[in-house]
Short mmCIF file of C-alpha atoms in Angstrom, two decimals:
data_model
loop_
_atom_site.label_atom_id
_atom_site.label_comp_id
_atom_site.label_asym_id
_atom_site.label_seq_id
_atom_site.Cartn_x
_atom_site.Cartn_y
_atom_site.Cartn_z
CA MET A 5 80.98 4.85 -17.79
CA GLU A 6 77.50 4.49 -19.36
CA ARG A 7 74.41 3.14 -16.99
CA ALA A 8 71.37 1.82 -17.84
CA PRO A 9 68.94 4.71 -18.16
CA PRO A 10 65.50 4.89 -15.73
CA GLN A 11 62.56 3.80 -16.69
CA PRO A 12 59.84 4.26 -16.41
CA ASP A 13 58.40 1.42 -14.42
CA TRP A 14 60.71 1.57 -11.94
CA LEU A 15 58.57 3.96 -9.26
CA ALA A 16 55.39 1.31 -9.58
CA GLY A 17 57.27 -1.03 -9.01
CA LEU A 18 59.38 0.44 -5.56
CA LYS A 19 56.66 1.55 -4.54
CA ARG A 20 55.30 -2.81 -4.86
CA GLY A 21 58.16 -3.45 -3.15
CA ASP A 22 59.08 -5.80 -6.46
CA GLY A 23 63.07 -7.07 -5.73
CA ALA A 24 64.05 -7.22 -8.67
CA ILE A 25 63.08 -3.44 -9.74
CA PHE A 26 64.74 -3.05 -6.44
CA ASP A 27 67.88 -4.21 -7.90
CA ALA A 28 68.20 -2.51 -11.01
CA VAL A 29 67.96 1.19 -8.72
CA TYR A 30 70.28 -0.44 -6.84
CA ALA A 31 72.67 -1.22 -9.55
CA ARG A 32 72.38 2.03 -12.00
CA TYR A 33 72.60 4.41 -8.40
CA ARG A 34 75.13 2.57 -6.26
CA PRO A 35 78.26 3.54 -7.94
CA GLY A 36 77.16 7.00 -9.00
CA LEU A 37 75.78 8.48 -5.29
CA PHE A 38 78.70 6.66 -3.73
CA ALA A 39 81.25 8.78 -5.93
CA TYR A 40 79.16 11.59 -4.79
CA LEU A 41 78.97 10.70 -0.73
CA ALA A 42 83.33 10.13 -1.09
CA ARG A 43 84.38 13.46 -2.89
CA MET A 44 81.76 14.82 -0.59
CA SER A 45 83.10 14.01 2.40
CA GLY A 46 86.65 12.59 1.21
CA ARG A 47 86.80 9.05 3.31
CA ARG A 48 85.61 6.07 1.99
CA GLU A 49 84.43 4.87 5.37
CA VAL A 50 82.10 7.37 6.03
CA ALA A 51 80.53 7.28 2.18
CA GLU A 52 79.80 3.58 2.63
CA ASP A 53 77.58 4.51 5.84
CA LEU A 54 75.94 7.45 4.19
CA LEU A 55 75.15 5.04 1.56
CA GLN A 56 73.78 2.48 3.17
CA GLU A 57 71.77 4.66 5.17
CA THR A 58 70.12 6.32 1.96
CA TRP A 59 68.83 3.07 0.60
CA LEU A 60 67.47 1.93 3.10
CA ARG A 61 66.02 5.14 3.45
CA LEU A 62 64.75 4.10 0.35
CA ALA A 63 63.58 0.79 1.25
CA ARG A 64 61.33 2.20 4.57
CA HIS A 65 60.24 5.27 2.21
CA ALA A 66 59.35 3.41 -0.68
CA PRO A 67 55.62 2.86 -0.98
CA SER A 68 54.96 6.75 0.01
CA LEU A 69 57.16 7.99 -2.86
CA ALA A 70 54.10 10.74 -4.48
CA PRO A 71 53.09 9.58 -8.30
CA GLY A 72 55.85 11.47 -11.01
CA THR A 73 59.30 11.27 -7.99
CA ASP A 74 62.21 10.97 -9.70
CA VAL A 75 64.41 8.32 -8.25
CA GLY A 76 67.43 9.77 -9.49
CA ALA A 77 67.10 12.96 -7.52
CA TRP A 78 65.10 11.71 -5.17
CA LEU A 79 68.07 8.58 -3.98
CA PHE A 80 70.74 11.86 -4.44
CA THR A 81 68.13 14.74 -2.26
CA VAL A 82 68.30 11.71 0.65
CA ALA A 83 72.12 11.43 0.66
CA THR A 84 72.80 15.80 0.45
CA ASN A 85 70.81 15.58 3.96
CA ALA A 86 72.15 12.51 5.49
CA LEU A 87 75.64 14.28 4.00
CA ARG A 88 74.76 17.68 5.83
CA SER A 89 73.13 16.04 8.83
CA GLN A 90 77.20 13.87 9.96
CA GLN A 91 78.31 17.17 8.94
CA ARG A 92 76.21 19.11 10.49
CA TRP A 93 76.83 16.83 13.83
CA ARG A 94 80.67 16.39 13.68
CA VAL A 95 82.49 18.08 16.45
CA VAL A 96 85.23 20.44 15.02
CA ASP A 97 84.69 21.41 11.29
CA LEU A 98 88.17 21.07 9.99
CA GLU A 99 87.41 23.17 7.22
CA LYS A 100 86.03 26.12 9.25
CA VAL A 101 89.07 25.47 12.05
CA ARG A 102 91.29 26.19 8.77
CA GLN A 103 89.52 29.32 7.30
CA ALA A 104 89.46 30.41 10.26
CA LEU A 105 93.03 30.06 11.21
CA PHE A 106 93.67 31.16 7.07
CA VAL A 107 95.61 28.03 6.93
CA PRO A 108 96.39 26.29 3.86
CA LYS A 109 95.05 23.25 3.18
CA ALA A 110 97.83 20.71 3.29
CA GLU A 111 99.42 18.93 0.14
CA GLN A 112 98.58 15.81 0.22
CA ALA A 113 96.24 13.29 -1.84
CA THR A 114 93.52 13.13 -0.99
CA PRO A 115 92.71 9.00 -1.38
CA PHE A 116 90.82 9.27 -4.83
CA GLU A 117 93.76 10.49 -6.60
CA ALA A 118 95.88 7.24 -6.19
CA LEU A 119 92.75 5.92 -7.80
CA ALA A 120 92.88 8.52 -11.02
CA SER A 121 95.20 6.58 -14.17
CA THR A 122 95.92 9.90 -15.09
CA GLN A 123 97.71 13.23 -13.67
CA ALA A 124 94.68 15.36 -15.62
CA HIS A 125 91.98 12.62 -12.74
CA ARG A 126 94.54 13.21 -10.37
CA VAL A 127 94.78 17.36 -10.62
CA LEU A 128 90.95 17.78 -10.78
CA GLU A 129 90.31 15.55 -7.97
CA ARG A 130 92.43 17.27 -6.01
CA GLY A 131 91.53 20.40 -7.33
CA LEU A 132 87.16 18.97 -6.09
CA ALA A 133 88.53 18.43 -3.34
CA ALA A 134 90.14 21.24 -2.66
CA LEU A 135 87.03 23.51 -3.58
CA SER A 136 84.29 24.73 -0.26
CA SER A 137 81.13 21.88 0.21
CA SER A 138 79.04 23.94 -1.84
CA ASP A 139 80.87 24.07 -4.66
CA ARG A 140 82.01 20.96 -4.94
CA GLU A 141 78.03 18.80 -4.35
CA VAL A 142 76.85 21.38 -7.76
CA MET A 143 80.60 20.86 -9.77
CA LEU A 144 80.46 17.00 -8.36
CA LEU A 145 76.15 16.40 -9.37
CA VAL A 146 75.93 18.48 -12.98
CA GLY A 147 80.08 17.48 -13.97
CA VAL A 148 80.83 13.74 -12.65
CA GLU A 149 77.04 12.32 -12.01
CA GLY A 150 76.13 13.82 -15.25
CA LEU A 151 72.34 15.70 -13.46
CA THR A 152 71.09 18.33 -15.36
CA PRO A 153 71.42 21.99 -13.24
CA THR A 154 67.28 21.53 -12.89
CA GLU A 155 67.78 18.26 -11.32
CA ALA A 156 70.24 18.67 -9.60
CA ALA A 157 68.41 22.32 -8.28
CA GLU A 158 66.50 20.05 -7.15
CA VAL A 159 67.81 18.09 -5.26
CA LEU A 160 69.45 20.54 -3.64
CA GLY A 161 66.32 22.57 -2.62
CA LEU A 162 67.46 25.50 -5.18
CA ARG A 163 65.76 27.37 -8.29
CA PRO A 164 66.76 26.42 -10.98
CA GLU A 165 69.07 29.64 -11.94
CA THR A 166 70.10 30.11 -8.32
CA LEU A 167 71.80 26.74 -8.93
CA ARG A 168 73.14 28.09 -11.99
CA GLN A 169 74.52 31.07 -10.63
CA ARG A 170 76.45 28.60 -8.16
CA LEU A 171 77.77 26.81 -11.16
CA SER A 172 79.48 29.09 -13.14
CA ARG A 173 81.06 30.27 -9.53
CA ALA A 174 82.07 27.13 -9.51
CA ARG A 175 83.05 25.95 -11.91
CA ALA A 176 85.19 29.01 -11.97
CA ARG A 177 87.12 28.23 -8.86
CA LEU A 178 87.96 25.43 -9.80
CA ALA A 179 89.51 26.42 -13.10
CA SER A 180 91.40 29.09 -11.01
CA GLN A 181 92.89 26.30 -8.66
CA LEU A 182 93.76 24.20 -11.35
CA GLU A 183 95.78 27.44 -13.30
CA SER A 184 96.96 27.37 -9.63
CA THR A 185 98.38 24.71 -9.11
CA GLU A 186 100.20 24.79 -12.55
CA SER A 187 98.54 21.82 -13.79
CA ILE A 188 96.79 23.89 -16.58
CA SER A 189 99.24 21.73 -18.71
CA ALA A 190 98.43 18.57 -17.85
CA LEU A 191 94.27 18.62 -18.61
CA GLY A 192 95.70 20.65 -21.99
CA GLY A 193 93.83 23.47 -21.41
CA ILE A 194 90.23 23.61 -19.89
CA ARG A 195 89.40 27.14 -20.20
CA MET B 9 73.41 17.91 -21.08
CA MET B 10 74.84 21.31 -20.07
CA HIS B 11 78.61 20.34 -20.67
CA GLU B 12 78.48 19.27 -23.88
CA HIS B 13 80.96 21.71 -25.03
CA ASP B 14 82.43 22.57 -21.78
CA PRO B 15 85.75 20.99 -21.73
CA LEU B 16 85.84 21.86 -17.57
CA LEU B 17 82.34 19.32 -16.81
CA GLU B 18 83.42 17.27 -20.52
CA GLN B 19 86.82 16.02 -17.68
CA LEU B 20 84.53 15.54 -14.46
CA SER B 21 82.13 13.52 -16.47
CA ALA B 22 85.53 11.36 -17.56
CA LEU B 23 87.02 10.84 -13.72
CA PRO B 24 87.77 7.17 -13.30
CA PRO B 25 84.51 5.38 -11.19
CA LEU B 26 84.85 4.78 -7.16
CA ASP B 27 82.59 2.44 -5.35
CA THR B 28 82.51 -0.20 -3.10
CA ASP B 29 84.00 -3.02 -3.43
CA VAL B 30 81.87 -5.77 -4.88
CA ALA B 31 81.17 -7.69 -1.02
CA SER B 32 79.76 -4.03 0.71
CA ALA B 33 77.68 -3.45 -2.03
CA GLU B 34 76.34 -7.13 -2.41
CA ARG B 35 75.44 -6.73 1.40
CA LEU B 36 74.01 -3.78 1.20
CA ARG B 37 71.59 -4.76 -1.15
CA ARG B 38 70.72 -7.69 0.26
CA LEU B 39 69.94 -5.46 3.80
CA ALA B 40 68.19 -3.21 1.76
CA ARG B 41 66.62 -5.24 -0.82
CA GLY B 42 64.96 -7.20 2.79
CA GLU B 43 64.06 -3.64 4.26
CA LEU B 44 62.03 -3.01 1.66
CA SER B 45 60.14 -6.35 1.37
CA ARG B 46 59.88 -5.78 5.68
CA THR B 47 57.87 -2.14 4.35
CA THR B 48 55.86 -3.70 1.90
CA ALA B 49 54.10 -5.71 4.02
CA ARG B 50 53.23 -3.80 6.57
CA SER B 51 52.60 -1.12 4.02
CA GLU B 52 50.18 -4.03 2.93
CA LEU B 53 48.31 -4.72 6.26
CA GLY B 54 48.40 -1.00 6.60
CA ARG B 55 46.41 -0.79 3.65
CA ARG B 56 44.16 -4.12 4.21
CA TRP B 57 43.23 -2.27 7.66
CA SER B 58 41.91 1.13 6.04
CA ALA B 59 39.70 -0.38 4.01
CA LEU B 60 38.66 -2.82 6.49
CA TRP B 61 38.46 0.20 7.94
CA SER B 62 36.51 2.50 5.69
CA SER B 63 34.37 0.09 4.15
CA VAL B 64 32.61 -2.05 6.98
CA LEU B 65 33.94 -0.63 10.90
CA GLU B 66 33.26 2.73 10.36
CA PRO B 67 30.30 2.57 8.49
CA ALA B 68 28.91 0.71 11.26
CA MET B 69 30.09 2.48 13.78
CA VAL B 70 28.78 5.50 13.01
CA ALA B 71 25.58 3.65 12.38
CA ALA B 72 25.65 1.99 15.76
CA VAL B 73 26.09 5.48 17.32
CA ILE B 74 23.48 6.83 15.21
CA VAL B 75 20.77 4.20 16.26
CA ILE B 76 21.65 4.19 20.22
CA TYR B 77 21.45 8.47 19.78
CA ALA B 78 17.72 8.00 18.38
CA GLY B 79 16.85 5.03 20.36
CA TRP B 80 17.69 6.79 24.21
CA GLY B 81 16.29 10.39 22.04
CA TRP B 82 13.05 7.89 21.28
CA SER B 83 13.05 6.70 24.90
CA THR B 84 13.38 9.67 26.59
CA THR B 85 10.60 10.85 24.25
CA ALA B 86 7.96 8.20 25.16
CA SER B 87 9.08 8.46 29.66
CA LEU B 88 7.83 12.41 28.16
CA PHE B 89 4.95 11.34 26.41
CA HIS B 90 3.91 8.37 28.56
CA GLU B 91 3.71 9.54 31.93
CA GLY B 92 1.00 9.58 33.84
CA ALA B 93 -0.54 12.43 35.73
CA PRO B 94 -2.41 12.49 38.80
CA GLU B 95 -6.29 13.57 37.98
CA SER B 96 -7.14 15.67 40.31
CA VAL B 97 -3.73 17.41 38.52
CA VAL B 98 -5.52 16.99 35.18
CA GLU B 99 -8.99 18.67 36.43
CA ARG B 100 -7.65 21.39 38.43
CA LEU B 101 -6.01 22.60 35.06
CA SER B 102 -8.14 21.88 32.36
CA PRO B 103 -11.39 23.54 31.99
CA ARG B 104 -13.26 22.92 28.60
CA GLU B 105 -13.43 26.15 26.68
CA THR B 106 -9.58 26.37 26.74
CA CYS B 107 -10.02 22.47 24.70
CA ARG B 108 -11.29 24.39 21.40
CA THR B 109 -7.73 27.03 21.39
CA LYS B 110 -4.73 26.54 21.18
CA TYR B 111 -2.90 25.31 24.19
CA GLU B 112 0.15 27.19 25.08
CA PRO B 113 1.47 26.23 28.31
CA GLN B 114 4.31 27.54 30.38
CA GLY B 115 7.66 26.28 32.11
CA SER B 116 10.35 23.49 31.48
CA PHE B 117 10.06 21.46 27.68
CA GLY B 118 8.99 18.64 30.44
CA GLU B 119 6.37 20.48 32.36
CA ARG B 120 4.75 21.84 28.78
CA ALA B 121 5.48 18.31 27.46
CA THR B 122 3.66 16.94 30.35
CA GLU B 123 0.80 19.29 31.10
CA HIS B 124 0.02 19.15 26.62
CA SER B 125 -0.17 15.16 26.86
CA ASN B 126 -2.22 15.12 29.64
CA GLU B 127 -4.58 18.51 27.98
CA ARG B 128 -4.69 16.77 24.57
CA ALA B 129 -6.63 13.20 26.72
CA ARG B 130 -8.17 15.25 28.03
CA CYS B 131 -10.00 16.76 25.77
CA LEU B 132 -10.47 12.96 24.05
CA LYS B 133 -11.83 11.67 27.07
CA SER B 134 -14.93 14.89 27.58
CA GLY B 135 -15.21 14.18 23.66
CA THR B 136 -14.74 18.08 22.85
CA LEU B 137 -11.25 17.89 20.61
CA ARG B 138 -12.03 15.26 17.93
CA ALA B 139 -8.94 12.48 17.45
CA ARG B 140 -7.55 13.66 13.78
CA ASP B 141 -6.97 17.65 15.77
CA ALA B 142 -4.81 15.98 18.52
#
C-alpha cells in the first residue's frame, strides 16, 4: 500500500504542537507501526497497547526532538523498545521454553493468517511467525515496512553492515522455513 | 530500495496491511493529540520562564550579589580605616623620623591597617608628610 511520503516540515510542526501535522504523521505511520507490533508480538491486544504507548511517547517528547530527527525511524525505535520492554517483563517467555525443550512450534494459524487474502500470504505470515524475534524484526522492518537497511539499523541500534548480515541470515531462514512447509510452489518460487 | 530485485522481500512488501479498527484508531488519535497539546503548552511555559530567568532574573540576582558583597567589603574597610585610636597609642607608635621612611607594620591585617591609618594621620598632623604623599 502506498502511503504519503514524509514531509520535511513534520518535525518542526510536531515540535510546536501543530495538530494538523500530528494527524498527518499519525495517518502515515499508524498502520505500519501497528502491523509491525502485531506481527512481532503475535497478539492484537498487545500491539494496541504498545501502539498507544508509542504515540503517547511521541506526544510527550515532540518538543524536545533533536533537529534532523527522522520521525518515522524515531517511532519505530520507540515501538521496538516498548516491545522489548514488554517481552522482558513477561514472567515466562514461551518461545524460549519451547526452544529449551526442543518442542516444535504448534502448527496453528496466527491471528493474521486469517486476514491473508491468498495462500501465498498465509504461508508468508506463518513463516514470519516461525522466525526468531531478531530475525523477524529485521524482515518486517525492511521487507514489510520498506525501511532502508540504514534506517532499520538505526531503529535496531545496529551498524548498517551488521544489519545487512542479519538481514541476509534472516532471509535465508525464512526461505528455509517456507521450503520446509512445502509451500514453495504456492509462492511460485522465491529463491 | 533494497528489495527491488529480491522476490522474497517483494512478497513481504505485498502482504495485506494490518490495522486497528477505526474507533480505536480515532480514540488513540484524540488521546495522543490532546497529550501533544498539553506537552507543548507546558514546554511553552518552560521556555518563557527560561527566557525570563536568563534575561532578567539571573542578571538581577548576579547584580544583587555583587552589590551586597561590595557593600559589605566597603563597610568593613571603612570601619577599619575610620576607627579612632587612643592618642596615647599614636604617640607611642609614631616617632617623627619614621614619617619619612616606608612604614612596614607587623601583625595581623587589622592591626597593620589601624596602625598605618594612625601613623598617616599623625604624620599629616605634624607636617612631616604632605597630603599628596599620604
